[in-house]
PDB file of C-alpha atoms in Angstrom:
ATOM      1  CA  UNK A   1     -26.607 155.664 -56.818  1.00  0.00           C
ATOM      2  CA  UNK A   2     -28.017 159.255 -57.047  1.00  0.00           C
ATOM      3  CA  UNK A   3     -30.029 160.539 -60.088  1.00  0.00           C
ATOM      4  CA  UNK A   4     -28.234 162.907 -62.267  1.00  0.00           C
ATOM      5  CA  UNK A   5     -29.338 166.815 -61.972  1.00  0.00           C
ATOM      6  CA  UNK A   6     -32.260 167.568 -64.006  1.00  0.00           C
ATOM      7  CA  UNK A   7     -32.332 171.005 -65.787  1.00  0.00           C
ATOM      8  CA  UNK A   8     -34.234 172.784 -63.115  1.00  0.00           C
ATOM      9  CA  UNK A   9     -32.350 171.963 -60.203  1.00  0.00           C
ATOM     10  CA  UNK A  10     -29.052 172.465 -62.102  1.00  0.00           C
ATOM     11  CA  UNK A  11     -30.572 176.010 -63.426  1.00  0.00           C
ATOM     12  CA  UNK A  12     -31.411 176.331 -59.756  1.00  0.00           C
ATOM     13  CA  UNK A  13     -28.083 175.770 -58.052  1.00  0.00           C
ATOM     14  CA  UNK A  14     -26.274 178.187 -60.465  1.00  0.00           C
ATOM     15  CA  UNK A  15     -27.898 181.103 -60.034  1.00  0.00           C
ATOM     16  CA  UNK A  16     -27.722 180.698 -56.231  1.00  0.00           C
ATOM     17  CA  UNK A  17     -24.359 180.727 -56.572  1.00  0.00           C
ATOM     18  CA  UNK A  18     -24.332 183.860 -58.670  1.00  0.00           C
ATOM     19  CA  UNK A  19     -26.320 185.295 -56.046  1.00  0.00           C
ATOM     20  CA  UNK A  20     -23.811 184.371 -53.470  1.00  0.00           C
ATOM     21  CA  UNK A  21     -20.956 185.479 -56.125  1.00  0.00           C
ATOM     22  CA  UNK A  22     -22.465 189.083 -56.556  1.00  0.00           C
ATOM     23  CA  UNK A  23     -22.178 189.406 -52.417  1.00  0.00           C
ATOM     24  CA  UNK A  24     -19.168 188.207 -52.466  1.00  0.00           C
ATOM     25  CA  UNK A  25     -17.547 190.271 -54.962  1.00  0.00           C
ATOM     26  CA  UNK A  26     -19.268 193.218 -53.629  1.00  0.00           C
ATOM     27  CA  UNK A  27     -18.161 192.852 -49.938  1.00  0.00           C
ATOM     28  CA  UNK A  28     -21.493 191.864 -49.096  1.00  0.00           C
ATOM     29  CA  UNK A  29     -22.780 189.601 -46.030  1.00  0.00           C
ATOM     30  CA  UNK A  30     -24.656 186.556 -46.903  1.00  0.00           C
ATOM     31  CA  UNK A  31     -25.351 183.631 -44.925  1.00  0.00           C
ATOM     32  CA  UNK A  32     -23.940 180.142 -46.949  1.00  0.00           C
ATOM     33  CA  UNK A  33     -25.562 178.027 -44.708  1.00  0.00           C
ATOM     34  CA  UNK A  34     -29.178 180.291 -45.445  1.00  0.00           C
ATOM     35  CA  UNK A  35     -28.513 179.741 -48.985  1.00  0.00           C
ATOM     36  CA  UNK A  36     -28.069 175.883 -48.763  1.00  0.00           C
ATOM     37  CA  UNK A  37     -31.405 175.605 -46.464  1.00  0.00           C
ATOM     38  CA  UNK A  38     -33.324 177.411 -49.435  1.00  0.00           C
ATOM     39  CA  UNK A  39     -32.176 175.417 -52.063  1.00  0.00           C
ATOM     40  CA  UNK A  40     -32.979 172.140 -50.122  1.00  0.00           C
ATOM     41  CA  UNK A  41     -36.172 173.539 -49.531  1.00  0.00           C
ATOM     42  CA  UNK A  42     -36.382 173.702 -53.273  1.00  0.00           C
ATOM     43  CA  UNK A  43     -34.377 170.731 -54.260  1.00  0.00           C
ATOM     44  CA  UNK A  44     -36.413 167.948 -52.117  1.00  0.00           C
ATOM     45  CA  UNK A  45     -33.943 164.966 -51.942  1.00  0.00           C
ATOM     46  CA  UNK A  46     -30.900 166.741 -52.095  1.00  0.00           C
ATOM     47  CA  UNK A  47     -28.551 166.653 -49.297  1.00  0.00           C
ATOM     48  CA  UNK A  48     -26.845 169.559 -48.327  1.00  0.00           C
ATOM     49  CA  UNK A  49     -23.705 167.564 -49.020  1.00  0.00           C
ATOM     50  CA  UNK A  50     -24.700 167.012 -52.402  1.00  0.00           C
ATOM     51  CA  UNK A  51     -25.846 170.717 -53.074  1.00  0.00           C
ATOM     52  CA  UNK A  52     -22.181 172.108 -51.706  1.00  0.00           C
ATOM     53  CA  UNK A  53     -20.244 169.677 -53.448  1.00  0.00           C
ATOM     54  CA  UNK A  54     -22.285 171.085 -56.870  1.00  0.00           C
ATOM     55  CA  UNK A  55     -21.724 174.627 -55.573  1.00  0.00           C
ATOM     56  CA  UNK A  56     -17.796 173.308 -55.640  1.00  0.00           C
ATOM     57  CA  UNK A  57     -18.122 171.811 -59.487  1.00  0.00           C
ATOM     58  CA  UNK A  58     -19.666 175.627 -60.526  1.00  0.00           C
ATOM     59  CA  UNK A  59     -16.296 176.944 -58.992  1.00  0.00           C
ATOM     60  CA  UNK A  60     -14.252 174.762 -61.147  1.00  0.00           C
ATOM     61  CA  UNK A  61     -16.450 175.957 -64.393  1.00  0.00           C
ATOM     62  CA  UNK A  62     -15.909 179.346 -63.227  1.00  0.00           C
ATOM     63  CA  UNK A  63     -12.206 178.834 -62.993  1.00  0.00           C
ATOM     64  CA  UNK A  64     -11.911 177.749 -66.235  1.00  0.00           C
ATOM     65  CA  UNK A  65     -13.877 180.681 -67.506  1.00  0.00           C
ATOM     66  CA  UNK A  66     -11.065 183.318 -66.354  1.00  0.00           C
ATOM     67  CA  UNK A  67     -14.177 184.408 -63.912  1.00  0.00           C
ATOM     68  CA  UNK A  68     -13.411 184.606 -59.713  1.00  0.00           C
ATOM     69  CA  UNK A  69     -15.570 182.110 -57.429  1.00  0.00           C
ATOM     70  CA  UNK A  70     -16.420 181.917 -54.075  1.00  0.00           C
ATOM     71  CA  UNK A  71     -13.429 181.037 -51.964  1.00  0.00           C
ATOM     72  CA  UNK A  72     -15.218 178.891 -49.234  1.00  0.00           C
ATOM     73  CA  UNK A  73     -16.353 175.971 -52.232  1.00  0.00           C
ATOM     74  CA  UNK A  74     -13.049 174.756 -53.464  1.00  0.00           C
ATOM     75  CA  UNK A  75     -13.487 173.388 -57.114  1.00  0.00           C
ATOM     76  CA  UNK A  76     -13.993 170.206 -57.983  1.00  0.00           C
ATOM     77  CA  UNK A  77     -13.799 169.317 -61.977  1.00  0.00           C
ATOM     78  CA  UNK A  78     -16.270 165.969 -62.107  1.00  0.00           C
ATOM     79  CA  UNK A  79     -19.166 168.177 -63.287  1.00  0.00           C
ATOM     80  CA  UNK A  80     -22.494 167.712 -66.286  1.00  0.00           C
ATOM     81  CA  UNK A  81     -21.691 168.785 -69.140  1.00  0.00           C
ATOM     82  CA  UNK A  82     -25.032 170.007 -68.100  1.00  0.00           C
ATOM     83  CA  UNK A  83     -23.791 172.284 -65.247  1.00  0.00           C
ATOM     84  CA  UNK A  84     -20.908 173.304 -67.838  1.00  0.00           C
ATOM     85  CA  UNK A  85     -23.516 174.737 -69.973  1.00  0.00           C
ATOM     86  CA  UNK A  86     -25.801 176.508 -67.628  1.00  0.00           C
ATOM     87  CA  UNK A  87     -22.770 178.343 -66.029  1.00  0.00           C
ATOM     88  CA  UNK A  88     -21.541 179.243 -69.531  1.00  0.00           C
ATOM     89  CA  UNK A  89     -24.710 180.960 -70.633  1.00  0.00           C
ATOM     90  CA  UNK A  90     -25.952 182.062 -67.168  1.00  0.00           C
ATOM     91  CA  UNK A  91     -22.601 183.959 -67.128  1.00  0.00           C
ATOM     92  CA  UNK A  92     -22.644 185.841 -70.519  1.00  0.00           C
ATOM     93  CA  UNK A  93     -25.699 187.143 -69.249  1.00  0.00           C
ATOM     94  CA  UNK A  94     -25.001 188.029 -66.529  1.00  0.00           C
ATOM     95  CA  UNK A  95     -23.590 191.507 -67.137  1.00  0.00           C
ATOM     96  CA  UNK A  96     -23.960 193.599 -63.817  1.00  0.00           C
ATOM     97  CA  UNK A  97     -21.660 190.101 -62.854  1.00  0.00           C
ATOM     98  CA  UNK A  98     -19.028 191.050 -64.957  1.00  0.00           C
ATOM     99  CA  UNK A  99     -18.985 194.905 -64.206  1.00  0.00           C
ATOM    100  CA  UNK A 100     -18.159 194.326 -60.539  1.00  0.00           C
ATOM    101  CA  UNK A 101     -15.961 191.614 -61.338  1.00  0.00           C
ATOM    102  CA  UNK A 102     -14.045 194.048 -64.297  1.00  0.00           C
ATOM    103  CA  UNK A 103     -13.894 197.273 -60.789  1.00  0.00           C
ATOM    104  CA  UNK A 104     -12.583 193.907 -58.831  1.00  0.00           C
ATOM    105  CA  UNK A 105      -9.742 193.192 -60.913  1.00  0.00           C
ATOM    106  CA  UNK A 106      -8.591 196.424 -61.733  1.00  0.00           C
ATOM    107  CA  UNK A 107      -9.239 198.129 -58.434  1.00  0.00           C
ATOM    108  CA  UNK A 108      -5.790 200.362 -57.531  1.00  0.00           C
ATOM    109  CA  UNK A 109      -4.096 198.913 -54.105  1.00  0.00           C
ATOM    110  CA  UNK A 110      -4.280 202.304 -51.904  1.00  0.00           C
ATOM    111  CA  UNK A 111      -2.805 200.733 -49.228  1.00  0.00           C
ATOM    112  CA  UNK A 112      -1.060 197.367 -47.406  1.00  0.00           C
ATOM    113  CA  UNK A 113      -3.042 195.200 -45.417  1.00  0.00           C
ATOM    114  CA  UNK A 114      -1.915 195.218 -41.886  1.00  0.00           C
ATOM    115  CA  UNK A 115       1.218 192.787 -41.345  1.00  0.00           C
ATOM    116  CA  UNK A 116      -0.301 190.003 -38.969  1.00  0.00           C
ATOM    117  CA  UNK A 117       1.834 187.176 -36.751  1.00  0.00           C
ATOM    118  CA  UNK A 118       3.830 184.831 -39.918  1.00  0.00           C
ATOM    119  CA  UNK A 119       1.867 182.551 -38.278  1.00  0.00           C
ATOM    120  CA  UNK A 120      -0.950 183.279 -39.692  1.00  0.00           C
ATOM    121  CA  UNK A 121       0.158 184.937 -42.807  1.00  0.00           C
ATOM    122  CA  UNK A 122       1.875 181.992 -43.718  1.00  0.00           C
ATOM    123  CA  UNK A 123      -0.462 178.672 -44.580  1.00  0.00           C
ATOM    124  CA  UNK A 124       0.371 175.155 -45.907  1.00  0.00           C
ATOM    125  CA  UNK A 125       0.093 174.796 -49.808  1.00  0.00           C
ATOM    126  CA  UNK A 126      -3.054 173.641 -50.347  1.00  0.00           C
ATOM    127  CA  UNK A 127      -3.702 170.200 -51.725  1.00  0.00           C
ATOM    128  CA  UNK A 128      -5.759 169.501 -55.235  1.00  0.00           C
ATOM    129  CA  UNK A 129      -8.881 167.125 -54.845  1.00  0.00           C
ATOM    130  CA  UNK A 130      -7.474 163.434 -55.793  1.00  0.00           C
ATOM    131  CA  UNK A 131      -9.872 163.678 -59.153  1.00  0.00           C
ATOM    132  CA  UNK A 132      -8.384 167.016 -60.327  1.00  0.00           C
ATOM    133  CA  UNK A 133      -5.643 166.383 -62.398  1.00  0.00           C
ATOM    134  CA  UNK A 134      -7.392 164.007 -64.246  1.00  0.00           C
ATOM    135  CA  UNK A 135     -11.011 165.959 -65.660  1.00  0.00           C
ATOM    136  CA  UNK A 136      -8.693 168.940 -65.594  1.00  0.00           C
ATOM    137  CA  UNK A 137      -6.722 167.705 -68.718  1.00  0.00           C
ATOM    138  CA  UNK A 138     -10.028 165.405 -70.030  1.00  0.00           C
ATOM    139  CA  UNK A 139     -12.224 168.959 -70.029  1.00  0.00           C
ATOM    140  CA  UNK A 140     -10.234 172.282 -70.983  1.00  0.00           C
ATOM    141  CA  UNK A 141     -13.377 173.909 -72.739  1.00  0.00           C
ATOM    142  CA  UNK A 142     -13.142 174.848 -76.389  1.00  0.00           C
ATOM    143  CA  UNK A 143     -12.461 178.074 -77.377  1.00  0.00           C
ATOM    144  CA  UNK A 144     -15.563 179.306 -78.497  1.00  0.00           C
ATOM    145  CA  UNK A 145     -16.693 178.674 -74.743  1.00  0.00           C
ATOM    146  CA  UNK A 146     -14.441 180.689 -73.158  1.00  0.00           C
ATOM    147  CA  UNK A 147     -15.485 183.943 -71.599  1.00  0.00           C
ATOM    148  CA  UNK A 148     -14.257 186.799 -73.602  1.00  0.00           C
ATOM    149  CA  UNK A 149     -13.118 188.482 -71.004  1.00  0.00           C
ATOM    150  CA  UNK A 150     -10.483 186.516 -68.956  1.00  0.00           C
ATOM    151  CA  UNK A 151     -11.042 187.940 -65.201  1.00  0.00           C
ATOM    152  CA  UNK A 152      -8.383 186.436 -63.539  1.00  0.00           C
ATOM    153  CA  UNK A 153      -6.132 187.152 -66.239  1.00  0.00           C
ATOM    154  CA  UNK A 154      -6.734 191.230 -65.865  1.00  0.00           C
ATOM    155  CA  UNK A 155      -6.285 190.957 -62.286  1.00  0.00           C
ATOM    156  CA  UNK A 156      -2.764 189.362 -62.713  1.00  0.00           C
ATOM    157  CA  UNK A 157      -1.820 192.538 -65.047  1.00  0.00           C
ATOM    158  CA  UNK A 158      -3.151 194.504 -62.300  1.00  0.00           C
ATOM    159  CA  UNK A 159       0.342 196.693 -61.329  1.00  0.00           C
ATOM    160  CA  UNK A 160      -1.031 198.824 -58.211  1.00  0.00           C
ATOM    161  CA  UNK A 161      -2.031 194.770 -57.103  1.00  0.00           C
ATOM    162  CA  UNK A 162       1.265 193.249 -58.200  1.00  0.00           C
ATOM    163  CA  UNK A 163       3.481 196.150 -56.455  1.00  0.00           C
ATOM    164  CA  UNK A 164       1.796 196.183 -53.507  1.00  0.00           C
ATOM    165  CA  UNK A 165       2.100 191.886 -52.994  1.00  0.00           C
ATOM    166  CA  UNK A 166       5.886 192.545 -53.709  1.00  0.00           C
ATOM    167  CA  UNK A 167       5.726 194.872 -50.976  1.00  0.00           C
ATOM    168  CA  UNK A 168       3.753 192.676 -48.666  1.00  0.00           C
ATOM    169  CA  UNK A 169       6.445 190.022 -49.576  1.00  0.00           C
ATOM    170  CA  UNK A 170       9.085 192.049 -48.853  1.00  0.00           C
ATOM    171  CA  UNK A 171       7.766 192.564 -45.107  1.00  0.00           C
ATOM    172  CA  UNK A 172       7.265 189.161 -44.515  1.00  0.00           C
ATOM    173  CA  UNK A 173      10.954 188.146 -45.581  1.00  0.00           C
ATOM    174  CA  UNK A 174      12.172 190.686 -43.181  1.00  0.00           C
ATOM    175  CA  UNK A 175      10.383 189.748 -39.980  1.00  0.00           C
ATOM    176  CA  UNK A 176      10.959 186.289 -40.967  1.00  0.00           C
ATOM    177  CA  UNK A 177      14.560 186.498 -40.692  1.00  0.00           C
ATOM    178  CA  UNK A 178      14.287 189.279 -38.174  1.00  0.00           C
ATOM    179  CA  UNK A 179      12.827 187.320 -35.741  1.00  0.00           C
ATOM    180  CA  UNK A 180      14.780 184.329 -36.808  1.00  0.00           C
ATOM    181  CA  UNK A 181      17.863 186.196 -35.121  1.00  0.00           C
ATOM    182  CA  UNK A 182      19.476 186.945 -38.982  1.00  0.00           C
ATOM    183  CA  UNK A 183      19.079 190.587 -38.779  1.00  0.00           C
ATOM    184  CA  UNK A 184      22.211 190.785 -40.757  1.00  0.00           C
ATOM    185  CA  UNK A 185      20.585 189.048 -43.097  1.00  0.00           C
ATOM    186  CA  UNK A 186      17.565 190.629 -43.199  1.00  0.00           C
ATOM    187  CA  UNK A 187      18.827 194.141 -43.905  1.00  0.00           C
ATOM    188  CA  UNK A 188      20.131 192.770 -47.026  1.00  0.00           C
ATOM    189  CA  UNK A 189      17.235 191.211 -48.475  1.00  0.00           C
ATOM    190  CA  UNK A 190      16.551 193.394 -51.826  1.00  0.00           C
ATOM    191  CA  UNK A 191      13.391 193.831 -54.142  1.00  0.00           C
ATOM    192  CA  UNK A 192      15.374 193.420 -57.304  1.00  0.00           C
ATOM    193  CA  UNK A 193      12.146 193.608 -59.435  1.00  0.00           C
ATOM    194  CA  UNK A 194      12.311 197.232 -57.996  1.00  0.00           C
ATOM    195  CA  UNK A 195      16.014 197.650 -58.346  1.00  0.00           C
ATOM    196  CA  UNK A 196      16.852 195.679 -60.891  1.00  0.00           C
ATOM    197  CA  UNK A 197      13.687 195.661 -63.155  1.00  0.00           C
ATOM    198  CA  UNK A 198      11.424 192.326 -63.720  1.00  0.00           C
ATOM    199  CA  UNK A 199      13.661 190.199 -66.566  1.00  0.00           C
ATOM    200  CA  UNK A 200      15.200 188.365 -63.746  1.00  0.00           C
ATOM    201  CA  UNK A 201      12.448 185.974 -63.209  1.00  0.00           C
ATOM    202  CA  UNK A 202      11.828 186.376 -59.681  1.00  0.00           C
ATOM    203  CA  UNK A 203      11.190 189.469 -57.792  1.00  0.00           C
ATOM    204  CA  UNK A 204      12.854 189.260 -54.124  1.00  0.00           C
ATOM    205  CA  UNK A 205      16.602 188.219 -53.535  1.00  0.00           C
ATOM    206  CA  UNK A 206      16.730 187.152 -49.802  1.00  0.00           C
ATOM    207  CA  UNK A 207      18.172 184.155 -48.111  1.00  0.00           C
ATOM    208  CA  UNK A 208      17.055 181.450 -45.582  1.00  0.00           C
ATOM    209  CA  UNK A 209      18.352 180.849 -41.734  1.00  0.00           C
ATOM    210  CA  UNK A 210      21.363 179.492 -43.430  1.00  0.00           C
ATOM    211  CA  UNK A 211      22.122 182.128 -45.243  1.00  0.00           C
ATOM    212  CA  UNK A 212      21.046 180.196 -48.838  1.00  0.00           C
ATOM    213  CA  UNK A 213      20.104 182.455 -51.348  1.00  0.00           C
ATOM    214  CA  UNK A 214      16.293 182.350 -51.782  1.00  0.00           C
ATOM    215  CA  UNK A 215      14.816 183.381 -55.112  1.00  0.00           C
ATOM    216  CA  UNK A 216      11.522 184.584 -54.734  1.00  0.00           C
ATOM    217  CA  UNK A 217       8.635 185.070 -57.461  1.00  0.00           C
ATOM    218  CA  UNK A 218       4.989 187.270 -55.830  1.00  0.00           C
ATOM    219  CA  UNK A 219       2.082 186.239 -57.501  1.00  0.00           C
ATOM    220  CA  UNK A 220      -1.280 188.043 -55.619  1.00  0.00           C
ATOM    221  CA  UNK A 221      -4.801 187.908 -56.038  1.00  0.00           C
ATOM    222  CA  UNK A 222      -7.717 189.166 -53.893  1.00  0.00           C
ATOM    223  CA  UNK A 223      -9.265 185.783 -54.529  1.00  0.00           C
ATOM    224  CA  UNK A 224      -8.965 182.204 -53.048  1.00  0.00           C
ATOM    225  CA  UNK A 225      -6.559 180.105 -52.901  1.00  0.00           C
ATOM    226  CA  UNK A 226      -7.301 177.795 -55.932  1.00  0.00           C
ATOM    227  CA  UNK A 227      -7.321 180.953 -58.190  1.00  0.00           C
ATOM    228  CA  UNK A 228      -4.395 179.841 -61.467  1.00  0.00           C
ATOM    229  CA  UNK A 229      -1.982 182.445 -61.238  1.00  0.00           C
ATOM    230  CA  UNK A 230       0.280 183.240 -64.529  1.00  0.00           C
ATOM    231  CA  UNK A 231       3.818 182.316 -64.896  1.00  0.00           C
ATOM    232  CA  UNK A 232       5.819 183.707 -67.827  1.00  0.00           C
ATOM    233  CA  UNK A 233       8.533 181.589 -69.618  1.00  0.00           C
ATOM    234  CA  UNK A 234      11.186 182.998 -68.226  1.00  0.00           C
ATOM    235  CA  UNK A 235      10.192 182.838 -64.570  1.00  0.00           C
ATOM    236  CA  UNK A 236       9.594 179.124 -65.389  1.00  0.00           C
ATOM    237  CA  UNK A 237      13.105 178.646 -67.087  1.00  0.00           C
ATOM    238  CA  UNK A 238      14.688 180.138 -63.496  1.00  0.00           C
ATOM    239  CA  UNK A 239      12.388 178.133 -61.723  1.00  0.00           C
ATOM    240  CA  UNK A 240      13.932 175.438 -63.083  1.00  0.00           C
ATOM    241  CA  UNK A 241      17.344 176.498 -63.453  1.00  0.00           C
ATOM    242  CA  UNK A 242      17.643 177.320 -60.029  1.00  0.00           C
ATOM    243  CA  UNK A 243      15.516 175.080 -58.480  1.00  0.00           C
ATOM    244  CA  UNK A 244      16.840 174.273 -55.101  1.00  0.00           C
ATOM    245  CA  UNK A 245      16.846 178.402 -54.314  1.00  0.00           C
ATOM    246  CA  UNK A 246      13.328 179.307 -56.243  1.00  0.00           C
ATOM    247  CA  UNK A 247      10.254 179.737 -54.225  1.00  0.00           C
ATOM    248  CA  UNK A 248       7.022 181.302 -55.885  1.00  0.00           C
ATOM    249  CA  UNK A 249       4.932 183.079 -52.889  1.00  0.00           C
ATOM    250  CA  UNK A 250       0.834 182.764 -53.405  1.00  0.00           C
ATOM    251  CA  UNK A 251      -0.534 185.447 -51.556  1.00  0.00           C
ATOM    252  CA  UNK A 252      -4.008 185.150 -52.125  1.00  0.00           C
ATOM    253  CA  UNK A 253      -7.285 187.446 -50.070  1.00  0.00           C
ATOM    254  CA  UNK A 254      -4.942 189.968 -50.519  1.00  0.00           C
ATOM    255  CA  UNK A 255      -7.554 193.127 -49.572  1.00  0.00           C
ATOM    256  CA  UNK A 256      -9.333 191.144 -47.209  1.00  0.00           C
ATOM    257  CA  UNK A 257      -6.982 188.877 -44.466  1.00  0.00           C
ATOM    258  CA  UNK A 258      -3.757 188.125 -46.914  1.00  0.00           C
ATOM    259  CA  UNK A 259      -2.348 184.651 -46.683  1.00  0.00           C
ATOM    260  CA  UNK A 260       0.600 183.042 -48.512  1.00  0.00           C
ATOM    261  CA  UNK A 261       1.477 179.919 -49.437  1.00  0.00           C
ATOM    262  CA  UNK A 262       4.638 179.070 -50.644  1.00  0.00           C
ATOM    263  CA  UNK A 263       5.975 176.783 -54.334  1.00  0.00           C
ATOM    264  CA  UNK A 264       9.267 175.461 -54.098  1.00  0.00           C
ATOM    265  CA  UNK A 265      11.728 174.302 -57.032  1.00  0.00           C
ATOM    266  CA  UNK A 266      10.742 174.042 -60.519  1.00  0.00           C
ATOM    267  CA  UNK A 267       6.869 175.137 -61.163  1.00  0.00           C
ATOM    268  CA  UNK A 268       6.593 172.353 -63.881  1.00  0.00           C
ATOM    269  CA  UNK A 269       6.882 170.136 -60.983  1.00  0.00           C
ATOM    270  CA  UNK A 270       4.715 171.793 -58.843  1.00  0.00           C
ATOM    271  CA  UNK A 271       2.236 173.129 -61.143  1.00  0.00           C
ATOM    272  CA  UNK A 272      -0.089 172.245 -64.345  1.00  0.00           C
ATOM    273  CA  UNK A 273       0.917 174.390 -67.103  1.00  0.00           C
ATOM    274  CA  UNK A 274      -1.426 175.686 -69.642  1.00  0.00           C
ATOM    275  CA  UNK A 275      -0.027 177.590 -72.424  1.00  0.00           C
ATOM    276  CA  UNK A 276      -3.010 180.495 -72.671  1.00  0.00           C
ATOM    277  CA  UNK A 277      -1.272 181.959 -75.698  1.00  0.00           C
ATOM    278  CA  UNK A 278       1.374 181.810 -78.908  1.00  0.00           C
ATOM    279  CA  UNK A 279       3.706 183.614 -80.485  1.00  0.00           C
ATOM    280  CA  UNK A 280       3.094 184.122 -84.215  1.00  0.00           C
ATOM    281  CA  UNK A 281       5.898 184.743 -87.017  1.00  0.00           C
ATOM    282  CA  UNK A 282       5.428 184.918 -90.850  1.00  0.00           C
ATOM    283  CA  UNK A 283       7.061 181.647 -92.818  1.00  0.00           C
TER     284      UNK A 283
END
């Protein structure tokens, strides 16, 4: 059985990952694999297995800090309380961190990514590590841990990033049925959200090869895949409701090569919920 992470190498790890972070968020090249050698060079005994899979728990932390991570090391929740700690303080010092992370999130959309093949665009939904679930509900960190600044949360009330997923959306529903053969269909597919203003609980009104109605909630990010996305109550309540015709479209890398992955049915079946806030009323 391997040795826990002492201090050092745990103090190590992190701010390689920060390093790697600050690239990434900048739109920087870096070299992951460069990164790894150095740290084994540093760590002696530690795999490079071993050093990516920690890499993967400081995603998770990050997560769960309302902070973005590094798409390419998918979280994984079985971390030290140790590791917990070290991101937590490394990361409210970290302040030229959070200043390109706050021009991230609230960065204006100035124009759509180019449309490629659905092919590509399109991408299975991807599948939570086995463990997950489990430390996810055992370790929601206290609230005097919490960043004070949720990251991911901003980005999701970003409207120039919002609008522009919608439109993205939009333009894959048509070529979808366009080159399905139901261009009747397809010129009748309608961005209600647009015409009809957002209370409906889902954004797009547009059908399937059938000619089913298809209900369909845009959530974007310009992060990865894993990023939590926020659902209000009443998109949930239609998700339910109208289960069999509600999808909720991910698109997630949005600036960089967009992708989307697609939530059928009711997202309390598909999803964890979290409630992230209350409503407060006098006795």
């Amino acid at each position: 059985m391997a040795e826990d992470w002492s201090a050092e190498e745990v103090a190590a790890t992190v701010a390689d990952y920060f390093a790697m972070l600050g690239h990434e968020l900048r739109n920087e090249s870096y070299n992951k694999r460069e990164h790894n050698r150095h740290l084994r060079s540093i760590l002696r005994g530690r795999s490079a297995g071993a050093i990516e899979f920690k890499h993967a728990n400081i995603s998770a932390v990050l997560i769960e800090l309302g902070f973005p991570y590094i798409d390419g090391y998918k979280p994984r929740s079985n971390y030290q309380e140790l590791l917990r700690d070290e991101v937590t303080n490394r990361l409210e010092g970290a302040i030229s961190l959070q200043d390109v992370a706050a021009e991230v999130v609230a960065a204006p959309i100035l124009e759509l990514p180019v449309m490629r093949s659905l092919a590509d665009v399109i991408v299975p939904t991807p599948v939570r590590d086995s463990d997950r679930r489990e430390v996810y509900e055992r370790r929601q960190p206290s609230a005097q841990r919490l960043s004070r600044v949720n990251y991911l949360e901003r980005e999701a009330r970003n409207t120039s990033l919002g609008r522009a997923g919608e439109l993205f959306a939009l333009e894959v529903e048509h070529r979808r049925l366009w080159e399905a053969g139901r261009r009747d269909l397809a010129g009748r597919v309608e961005h209600v959200s647009n015409t009809q203003g957002d209370g409906l609980g889902y954004d797009i009104h547009s059908y399937d090869t059938a000619g089913q109605e298809r209900l369909i909630e845009v959530k974007t990010t310009n992060f990865g895949q894993m990023t939590p996305f926020f659902a209000s109550k009443r998109e949930v309540a239609v998700s339910e409701d109208r289960a069999t015709h509600y999808q909720l479209y991910r698109i997630f890398k949005f600036s960089g090569s967009p992708r989307i992955f697609v939530l059928s049915g009711s997202l309390r079946q598909s999803c964890v919920l979290d409630a992230t806030q209350y409503r407060a009323s006098l006795p």
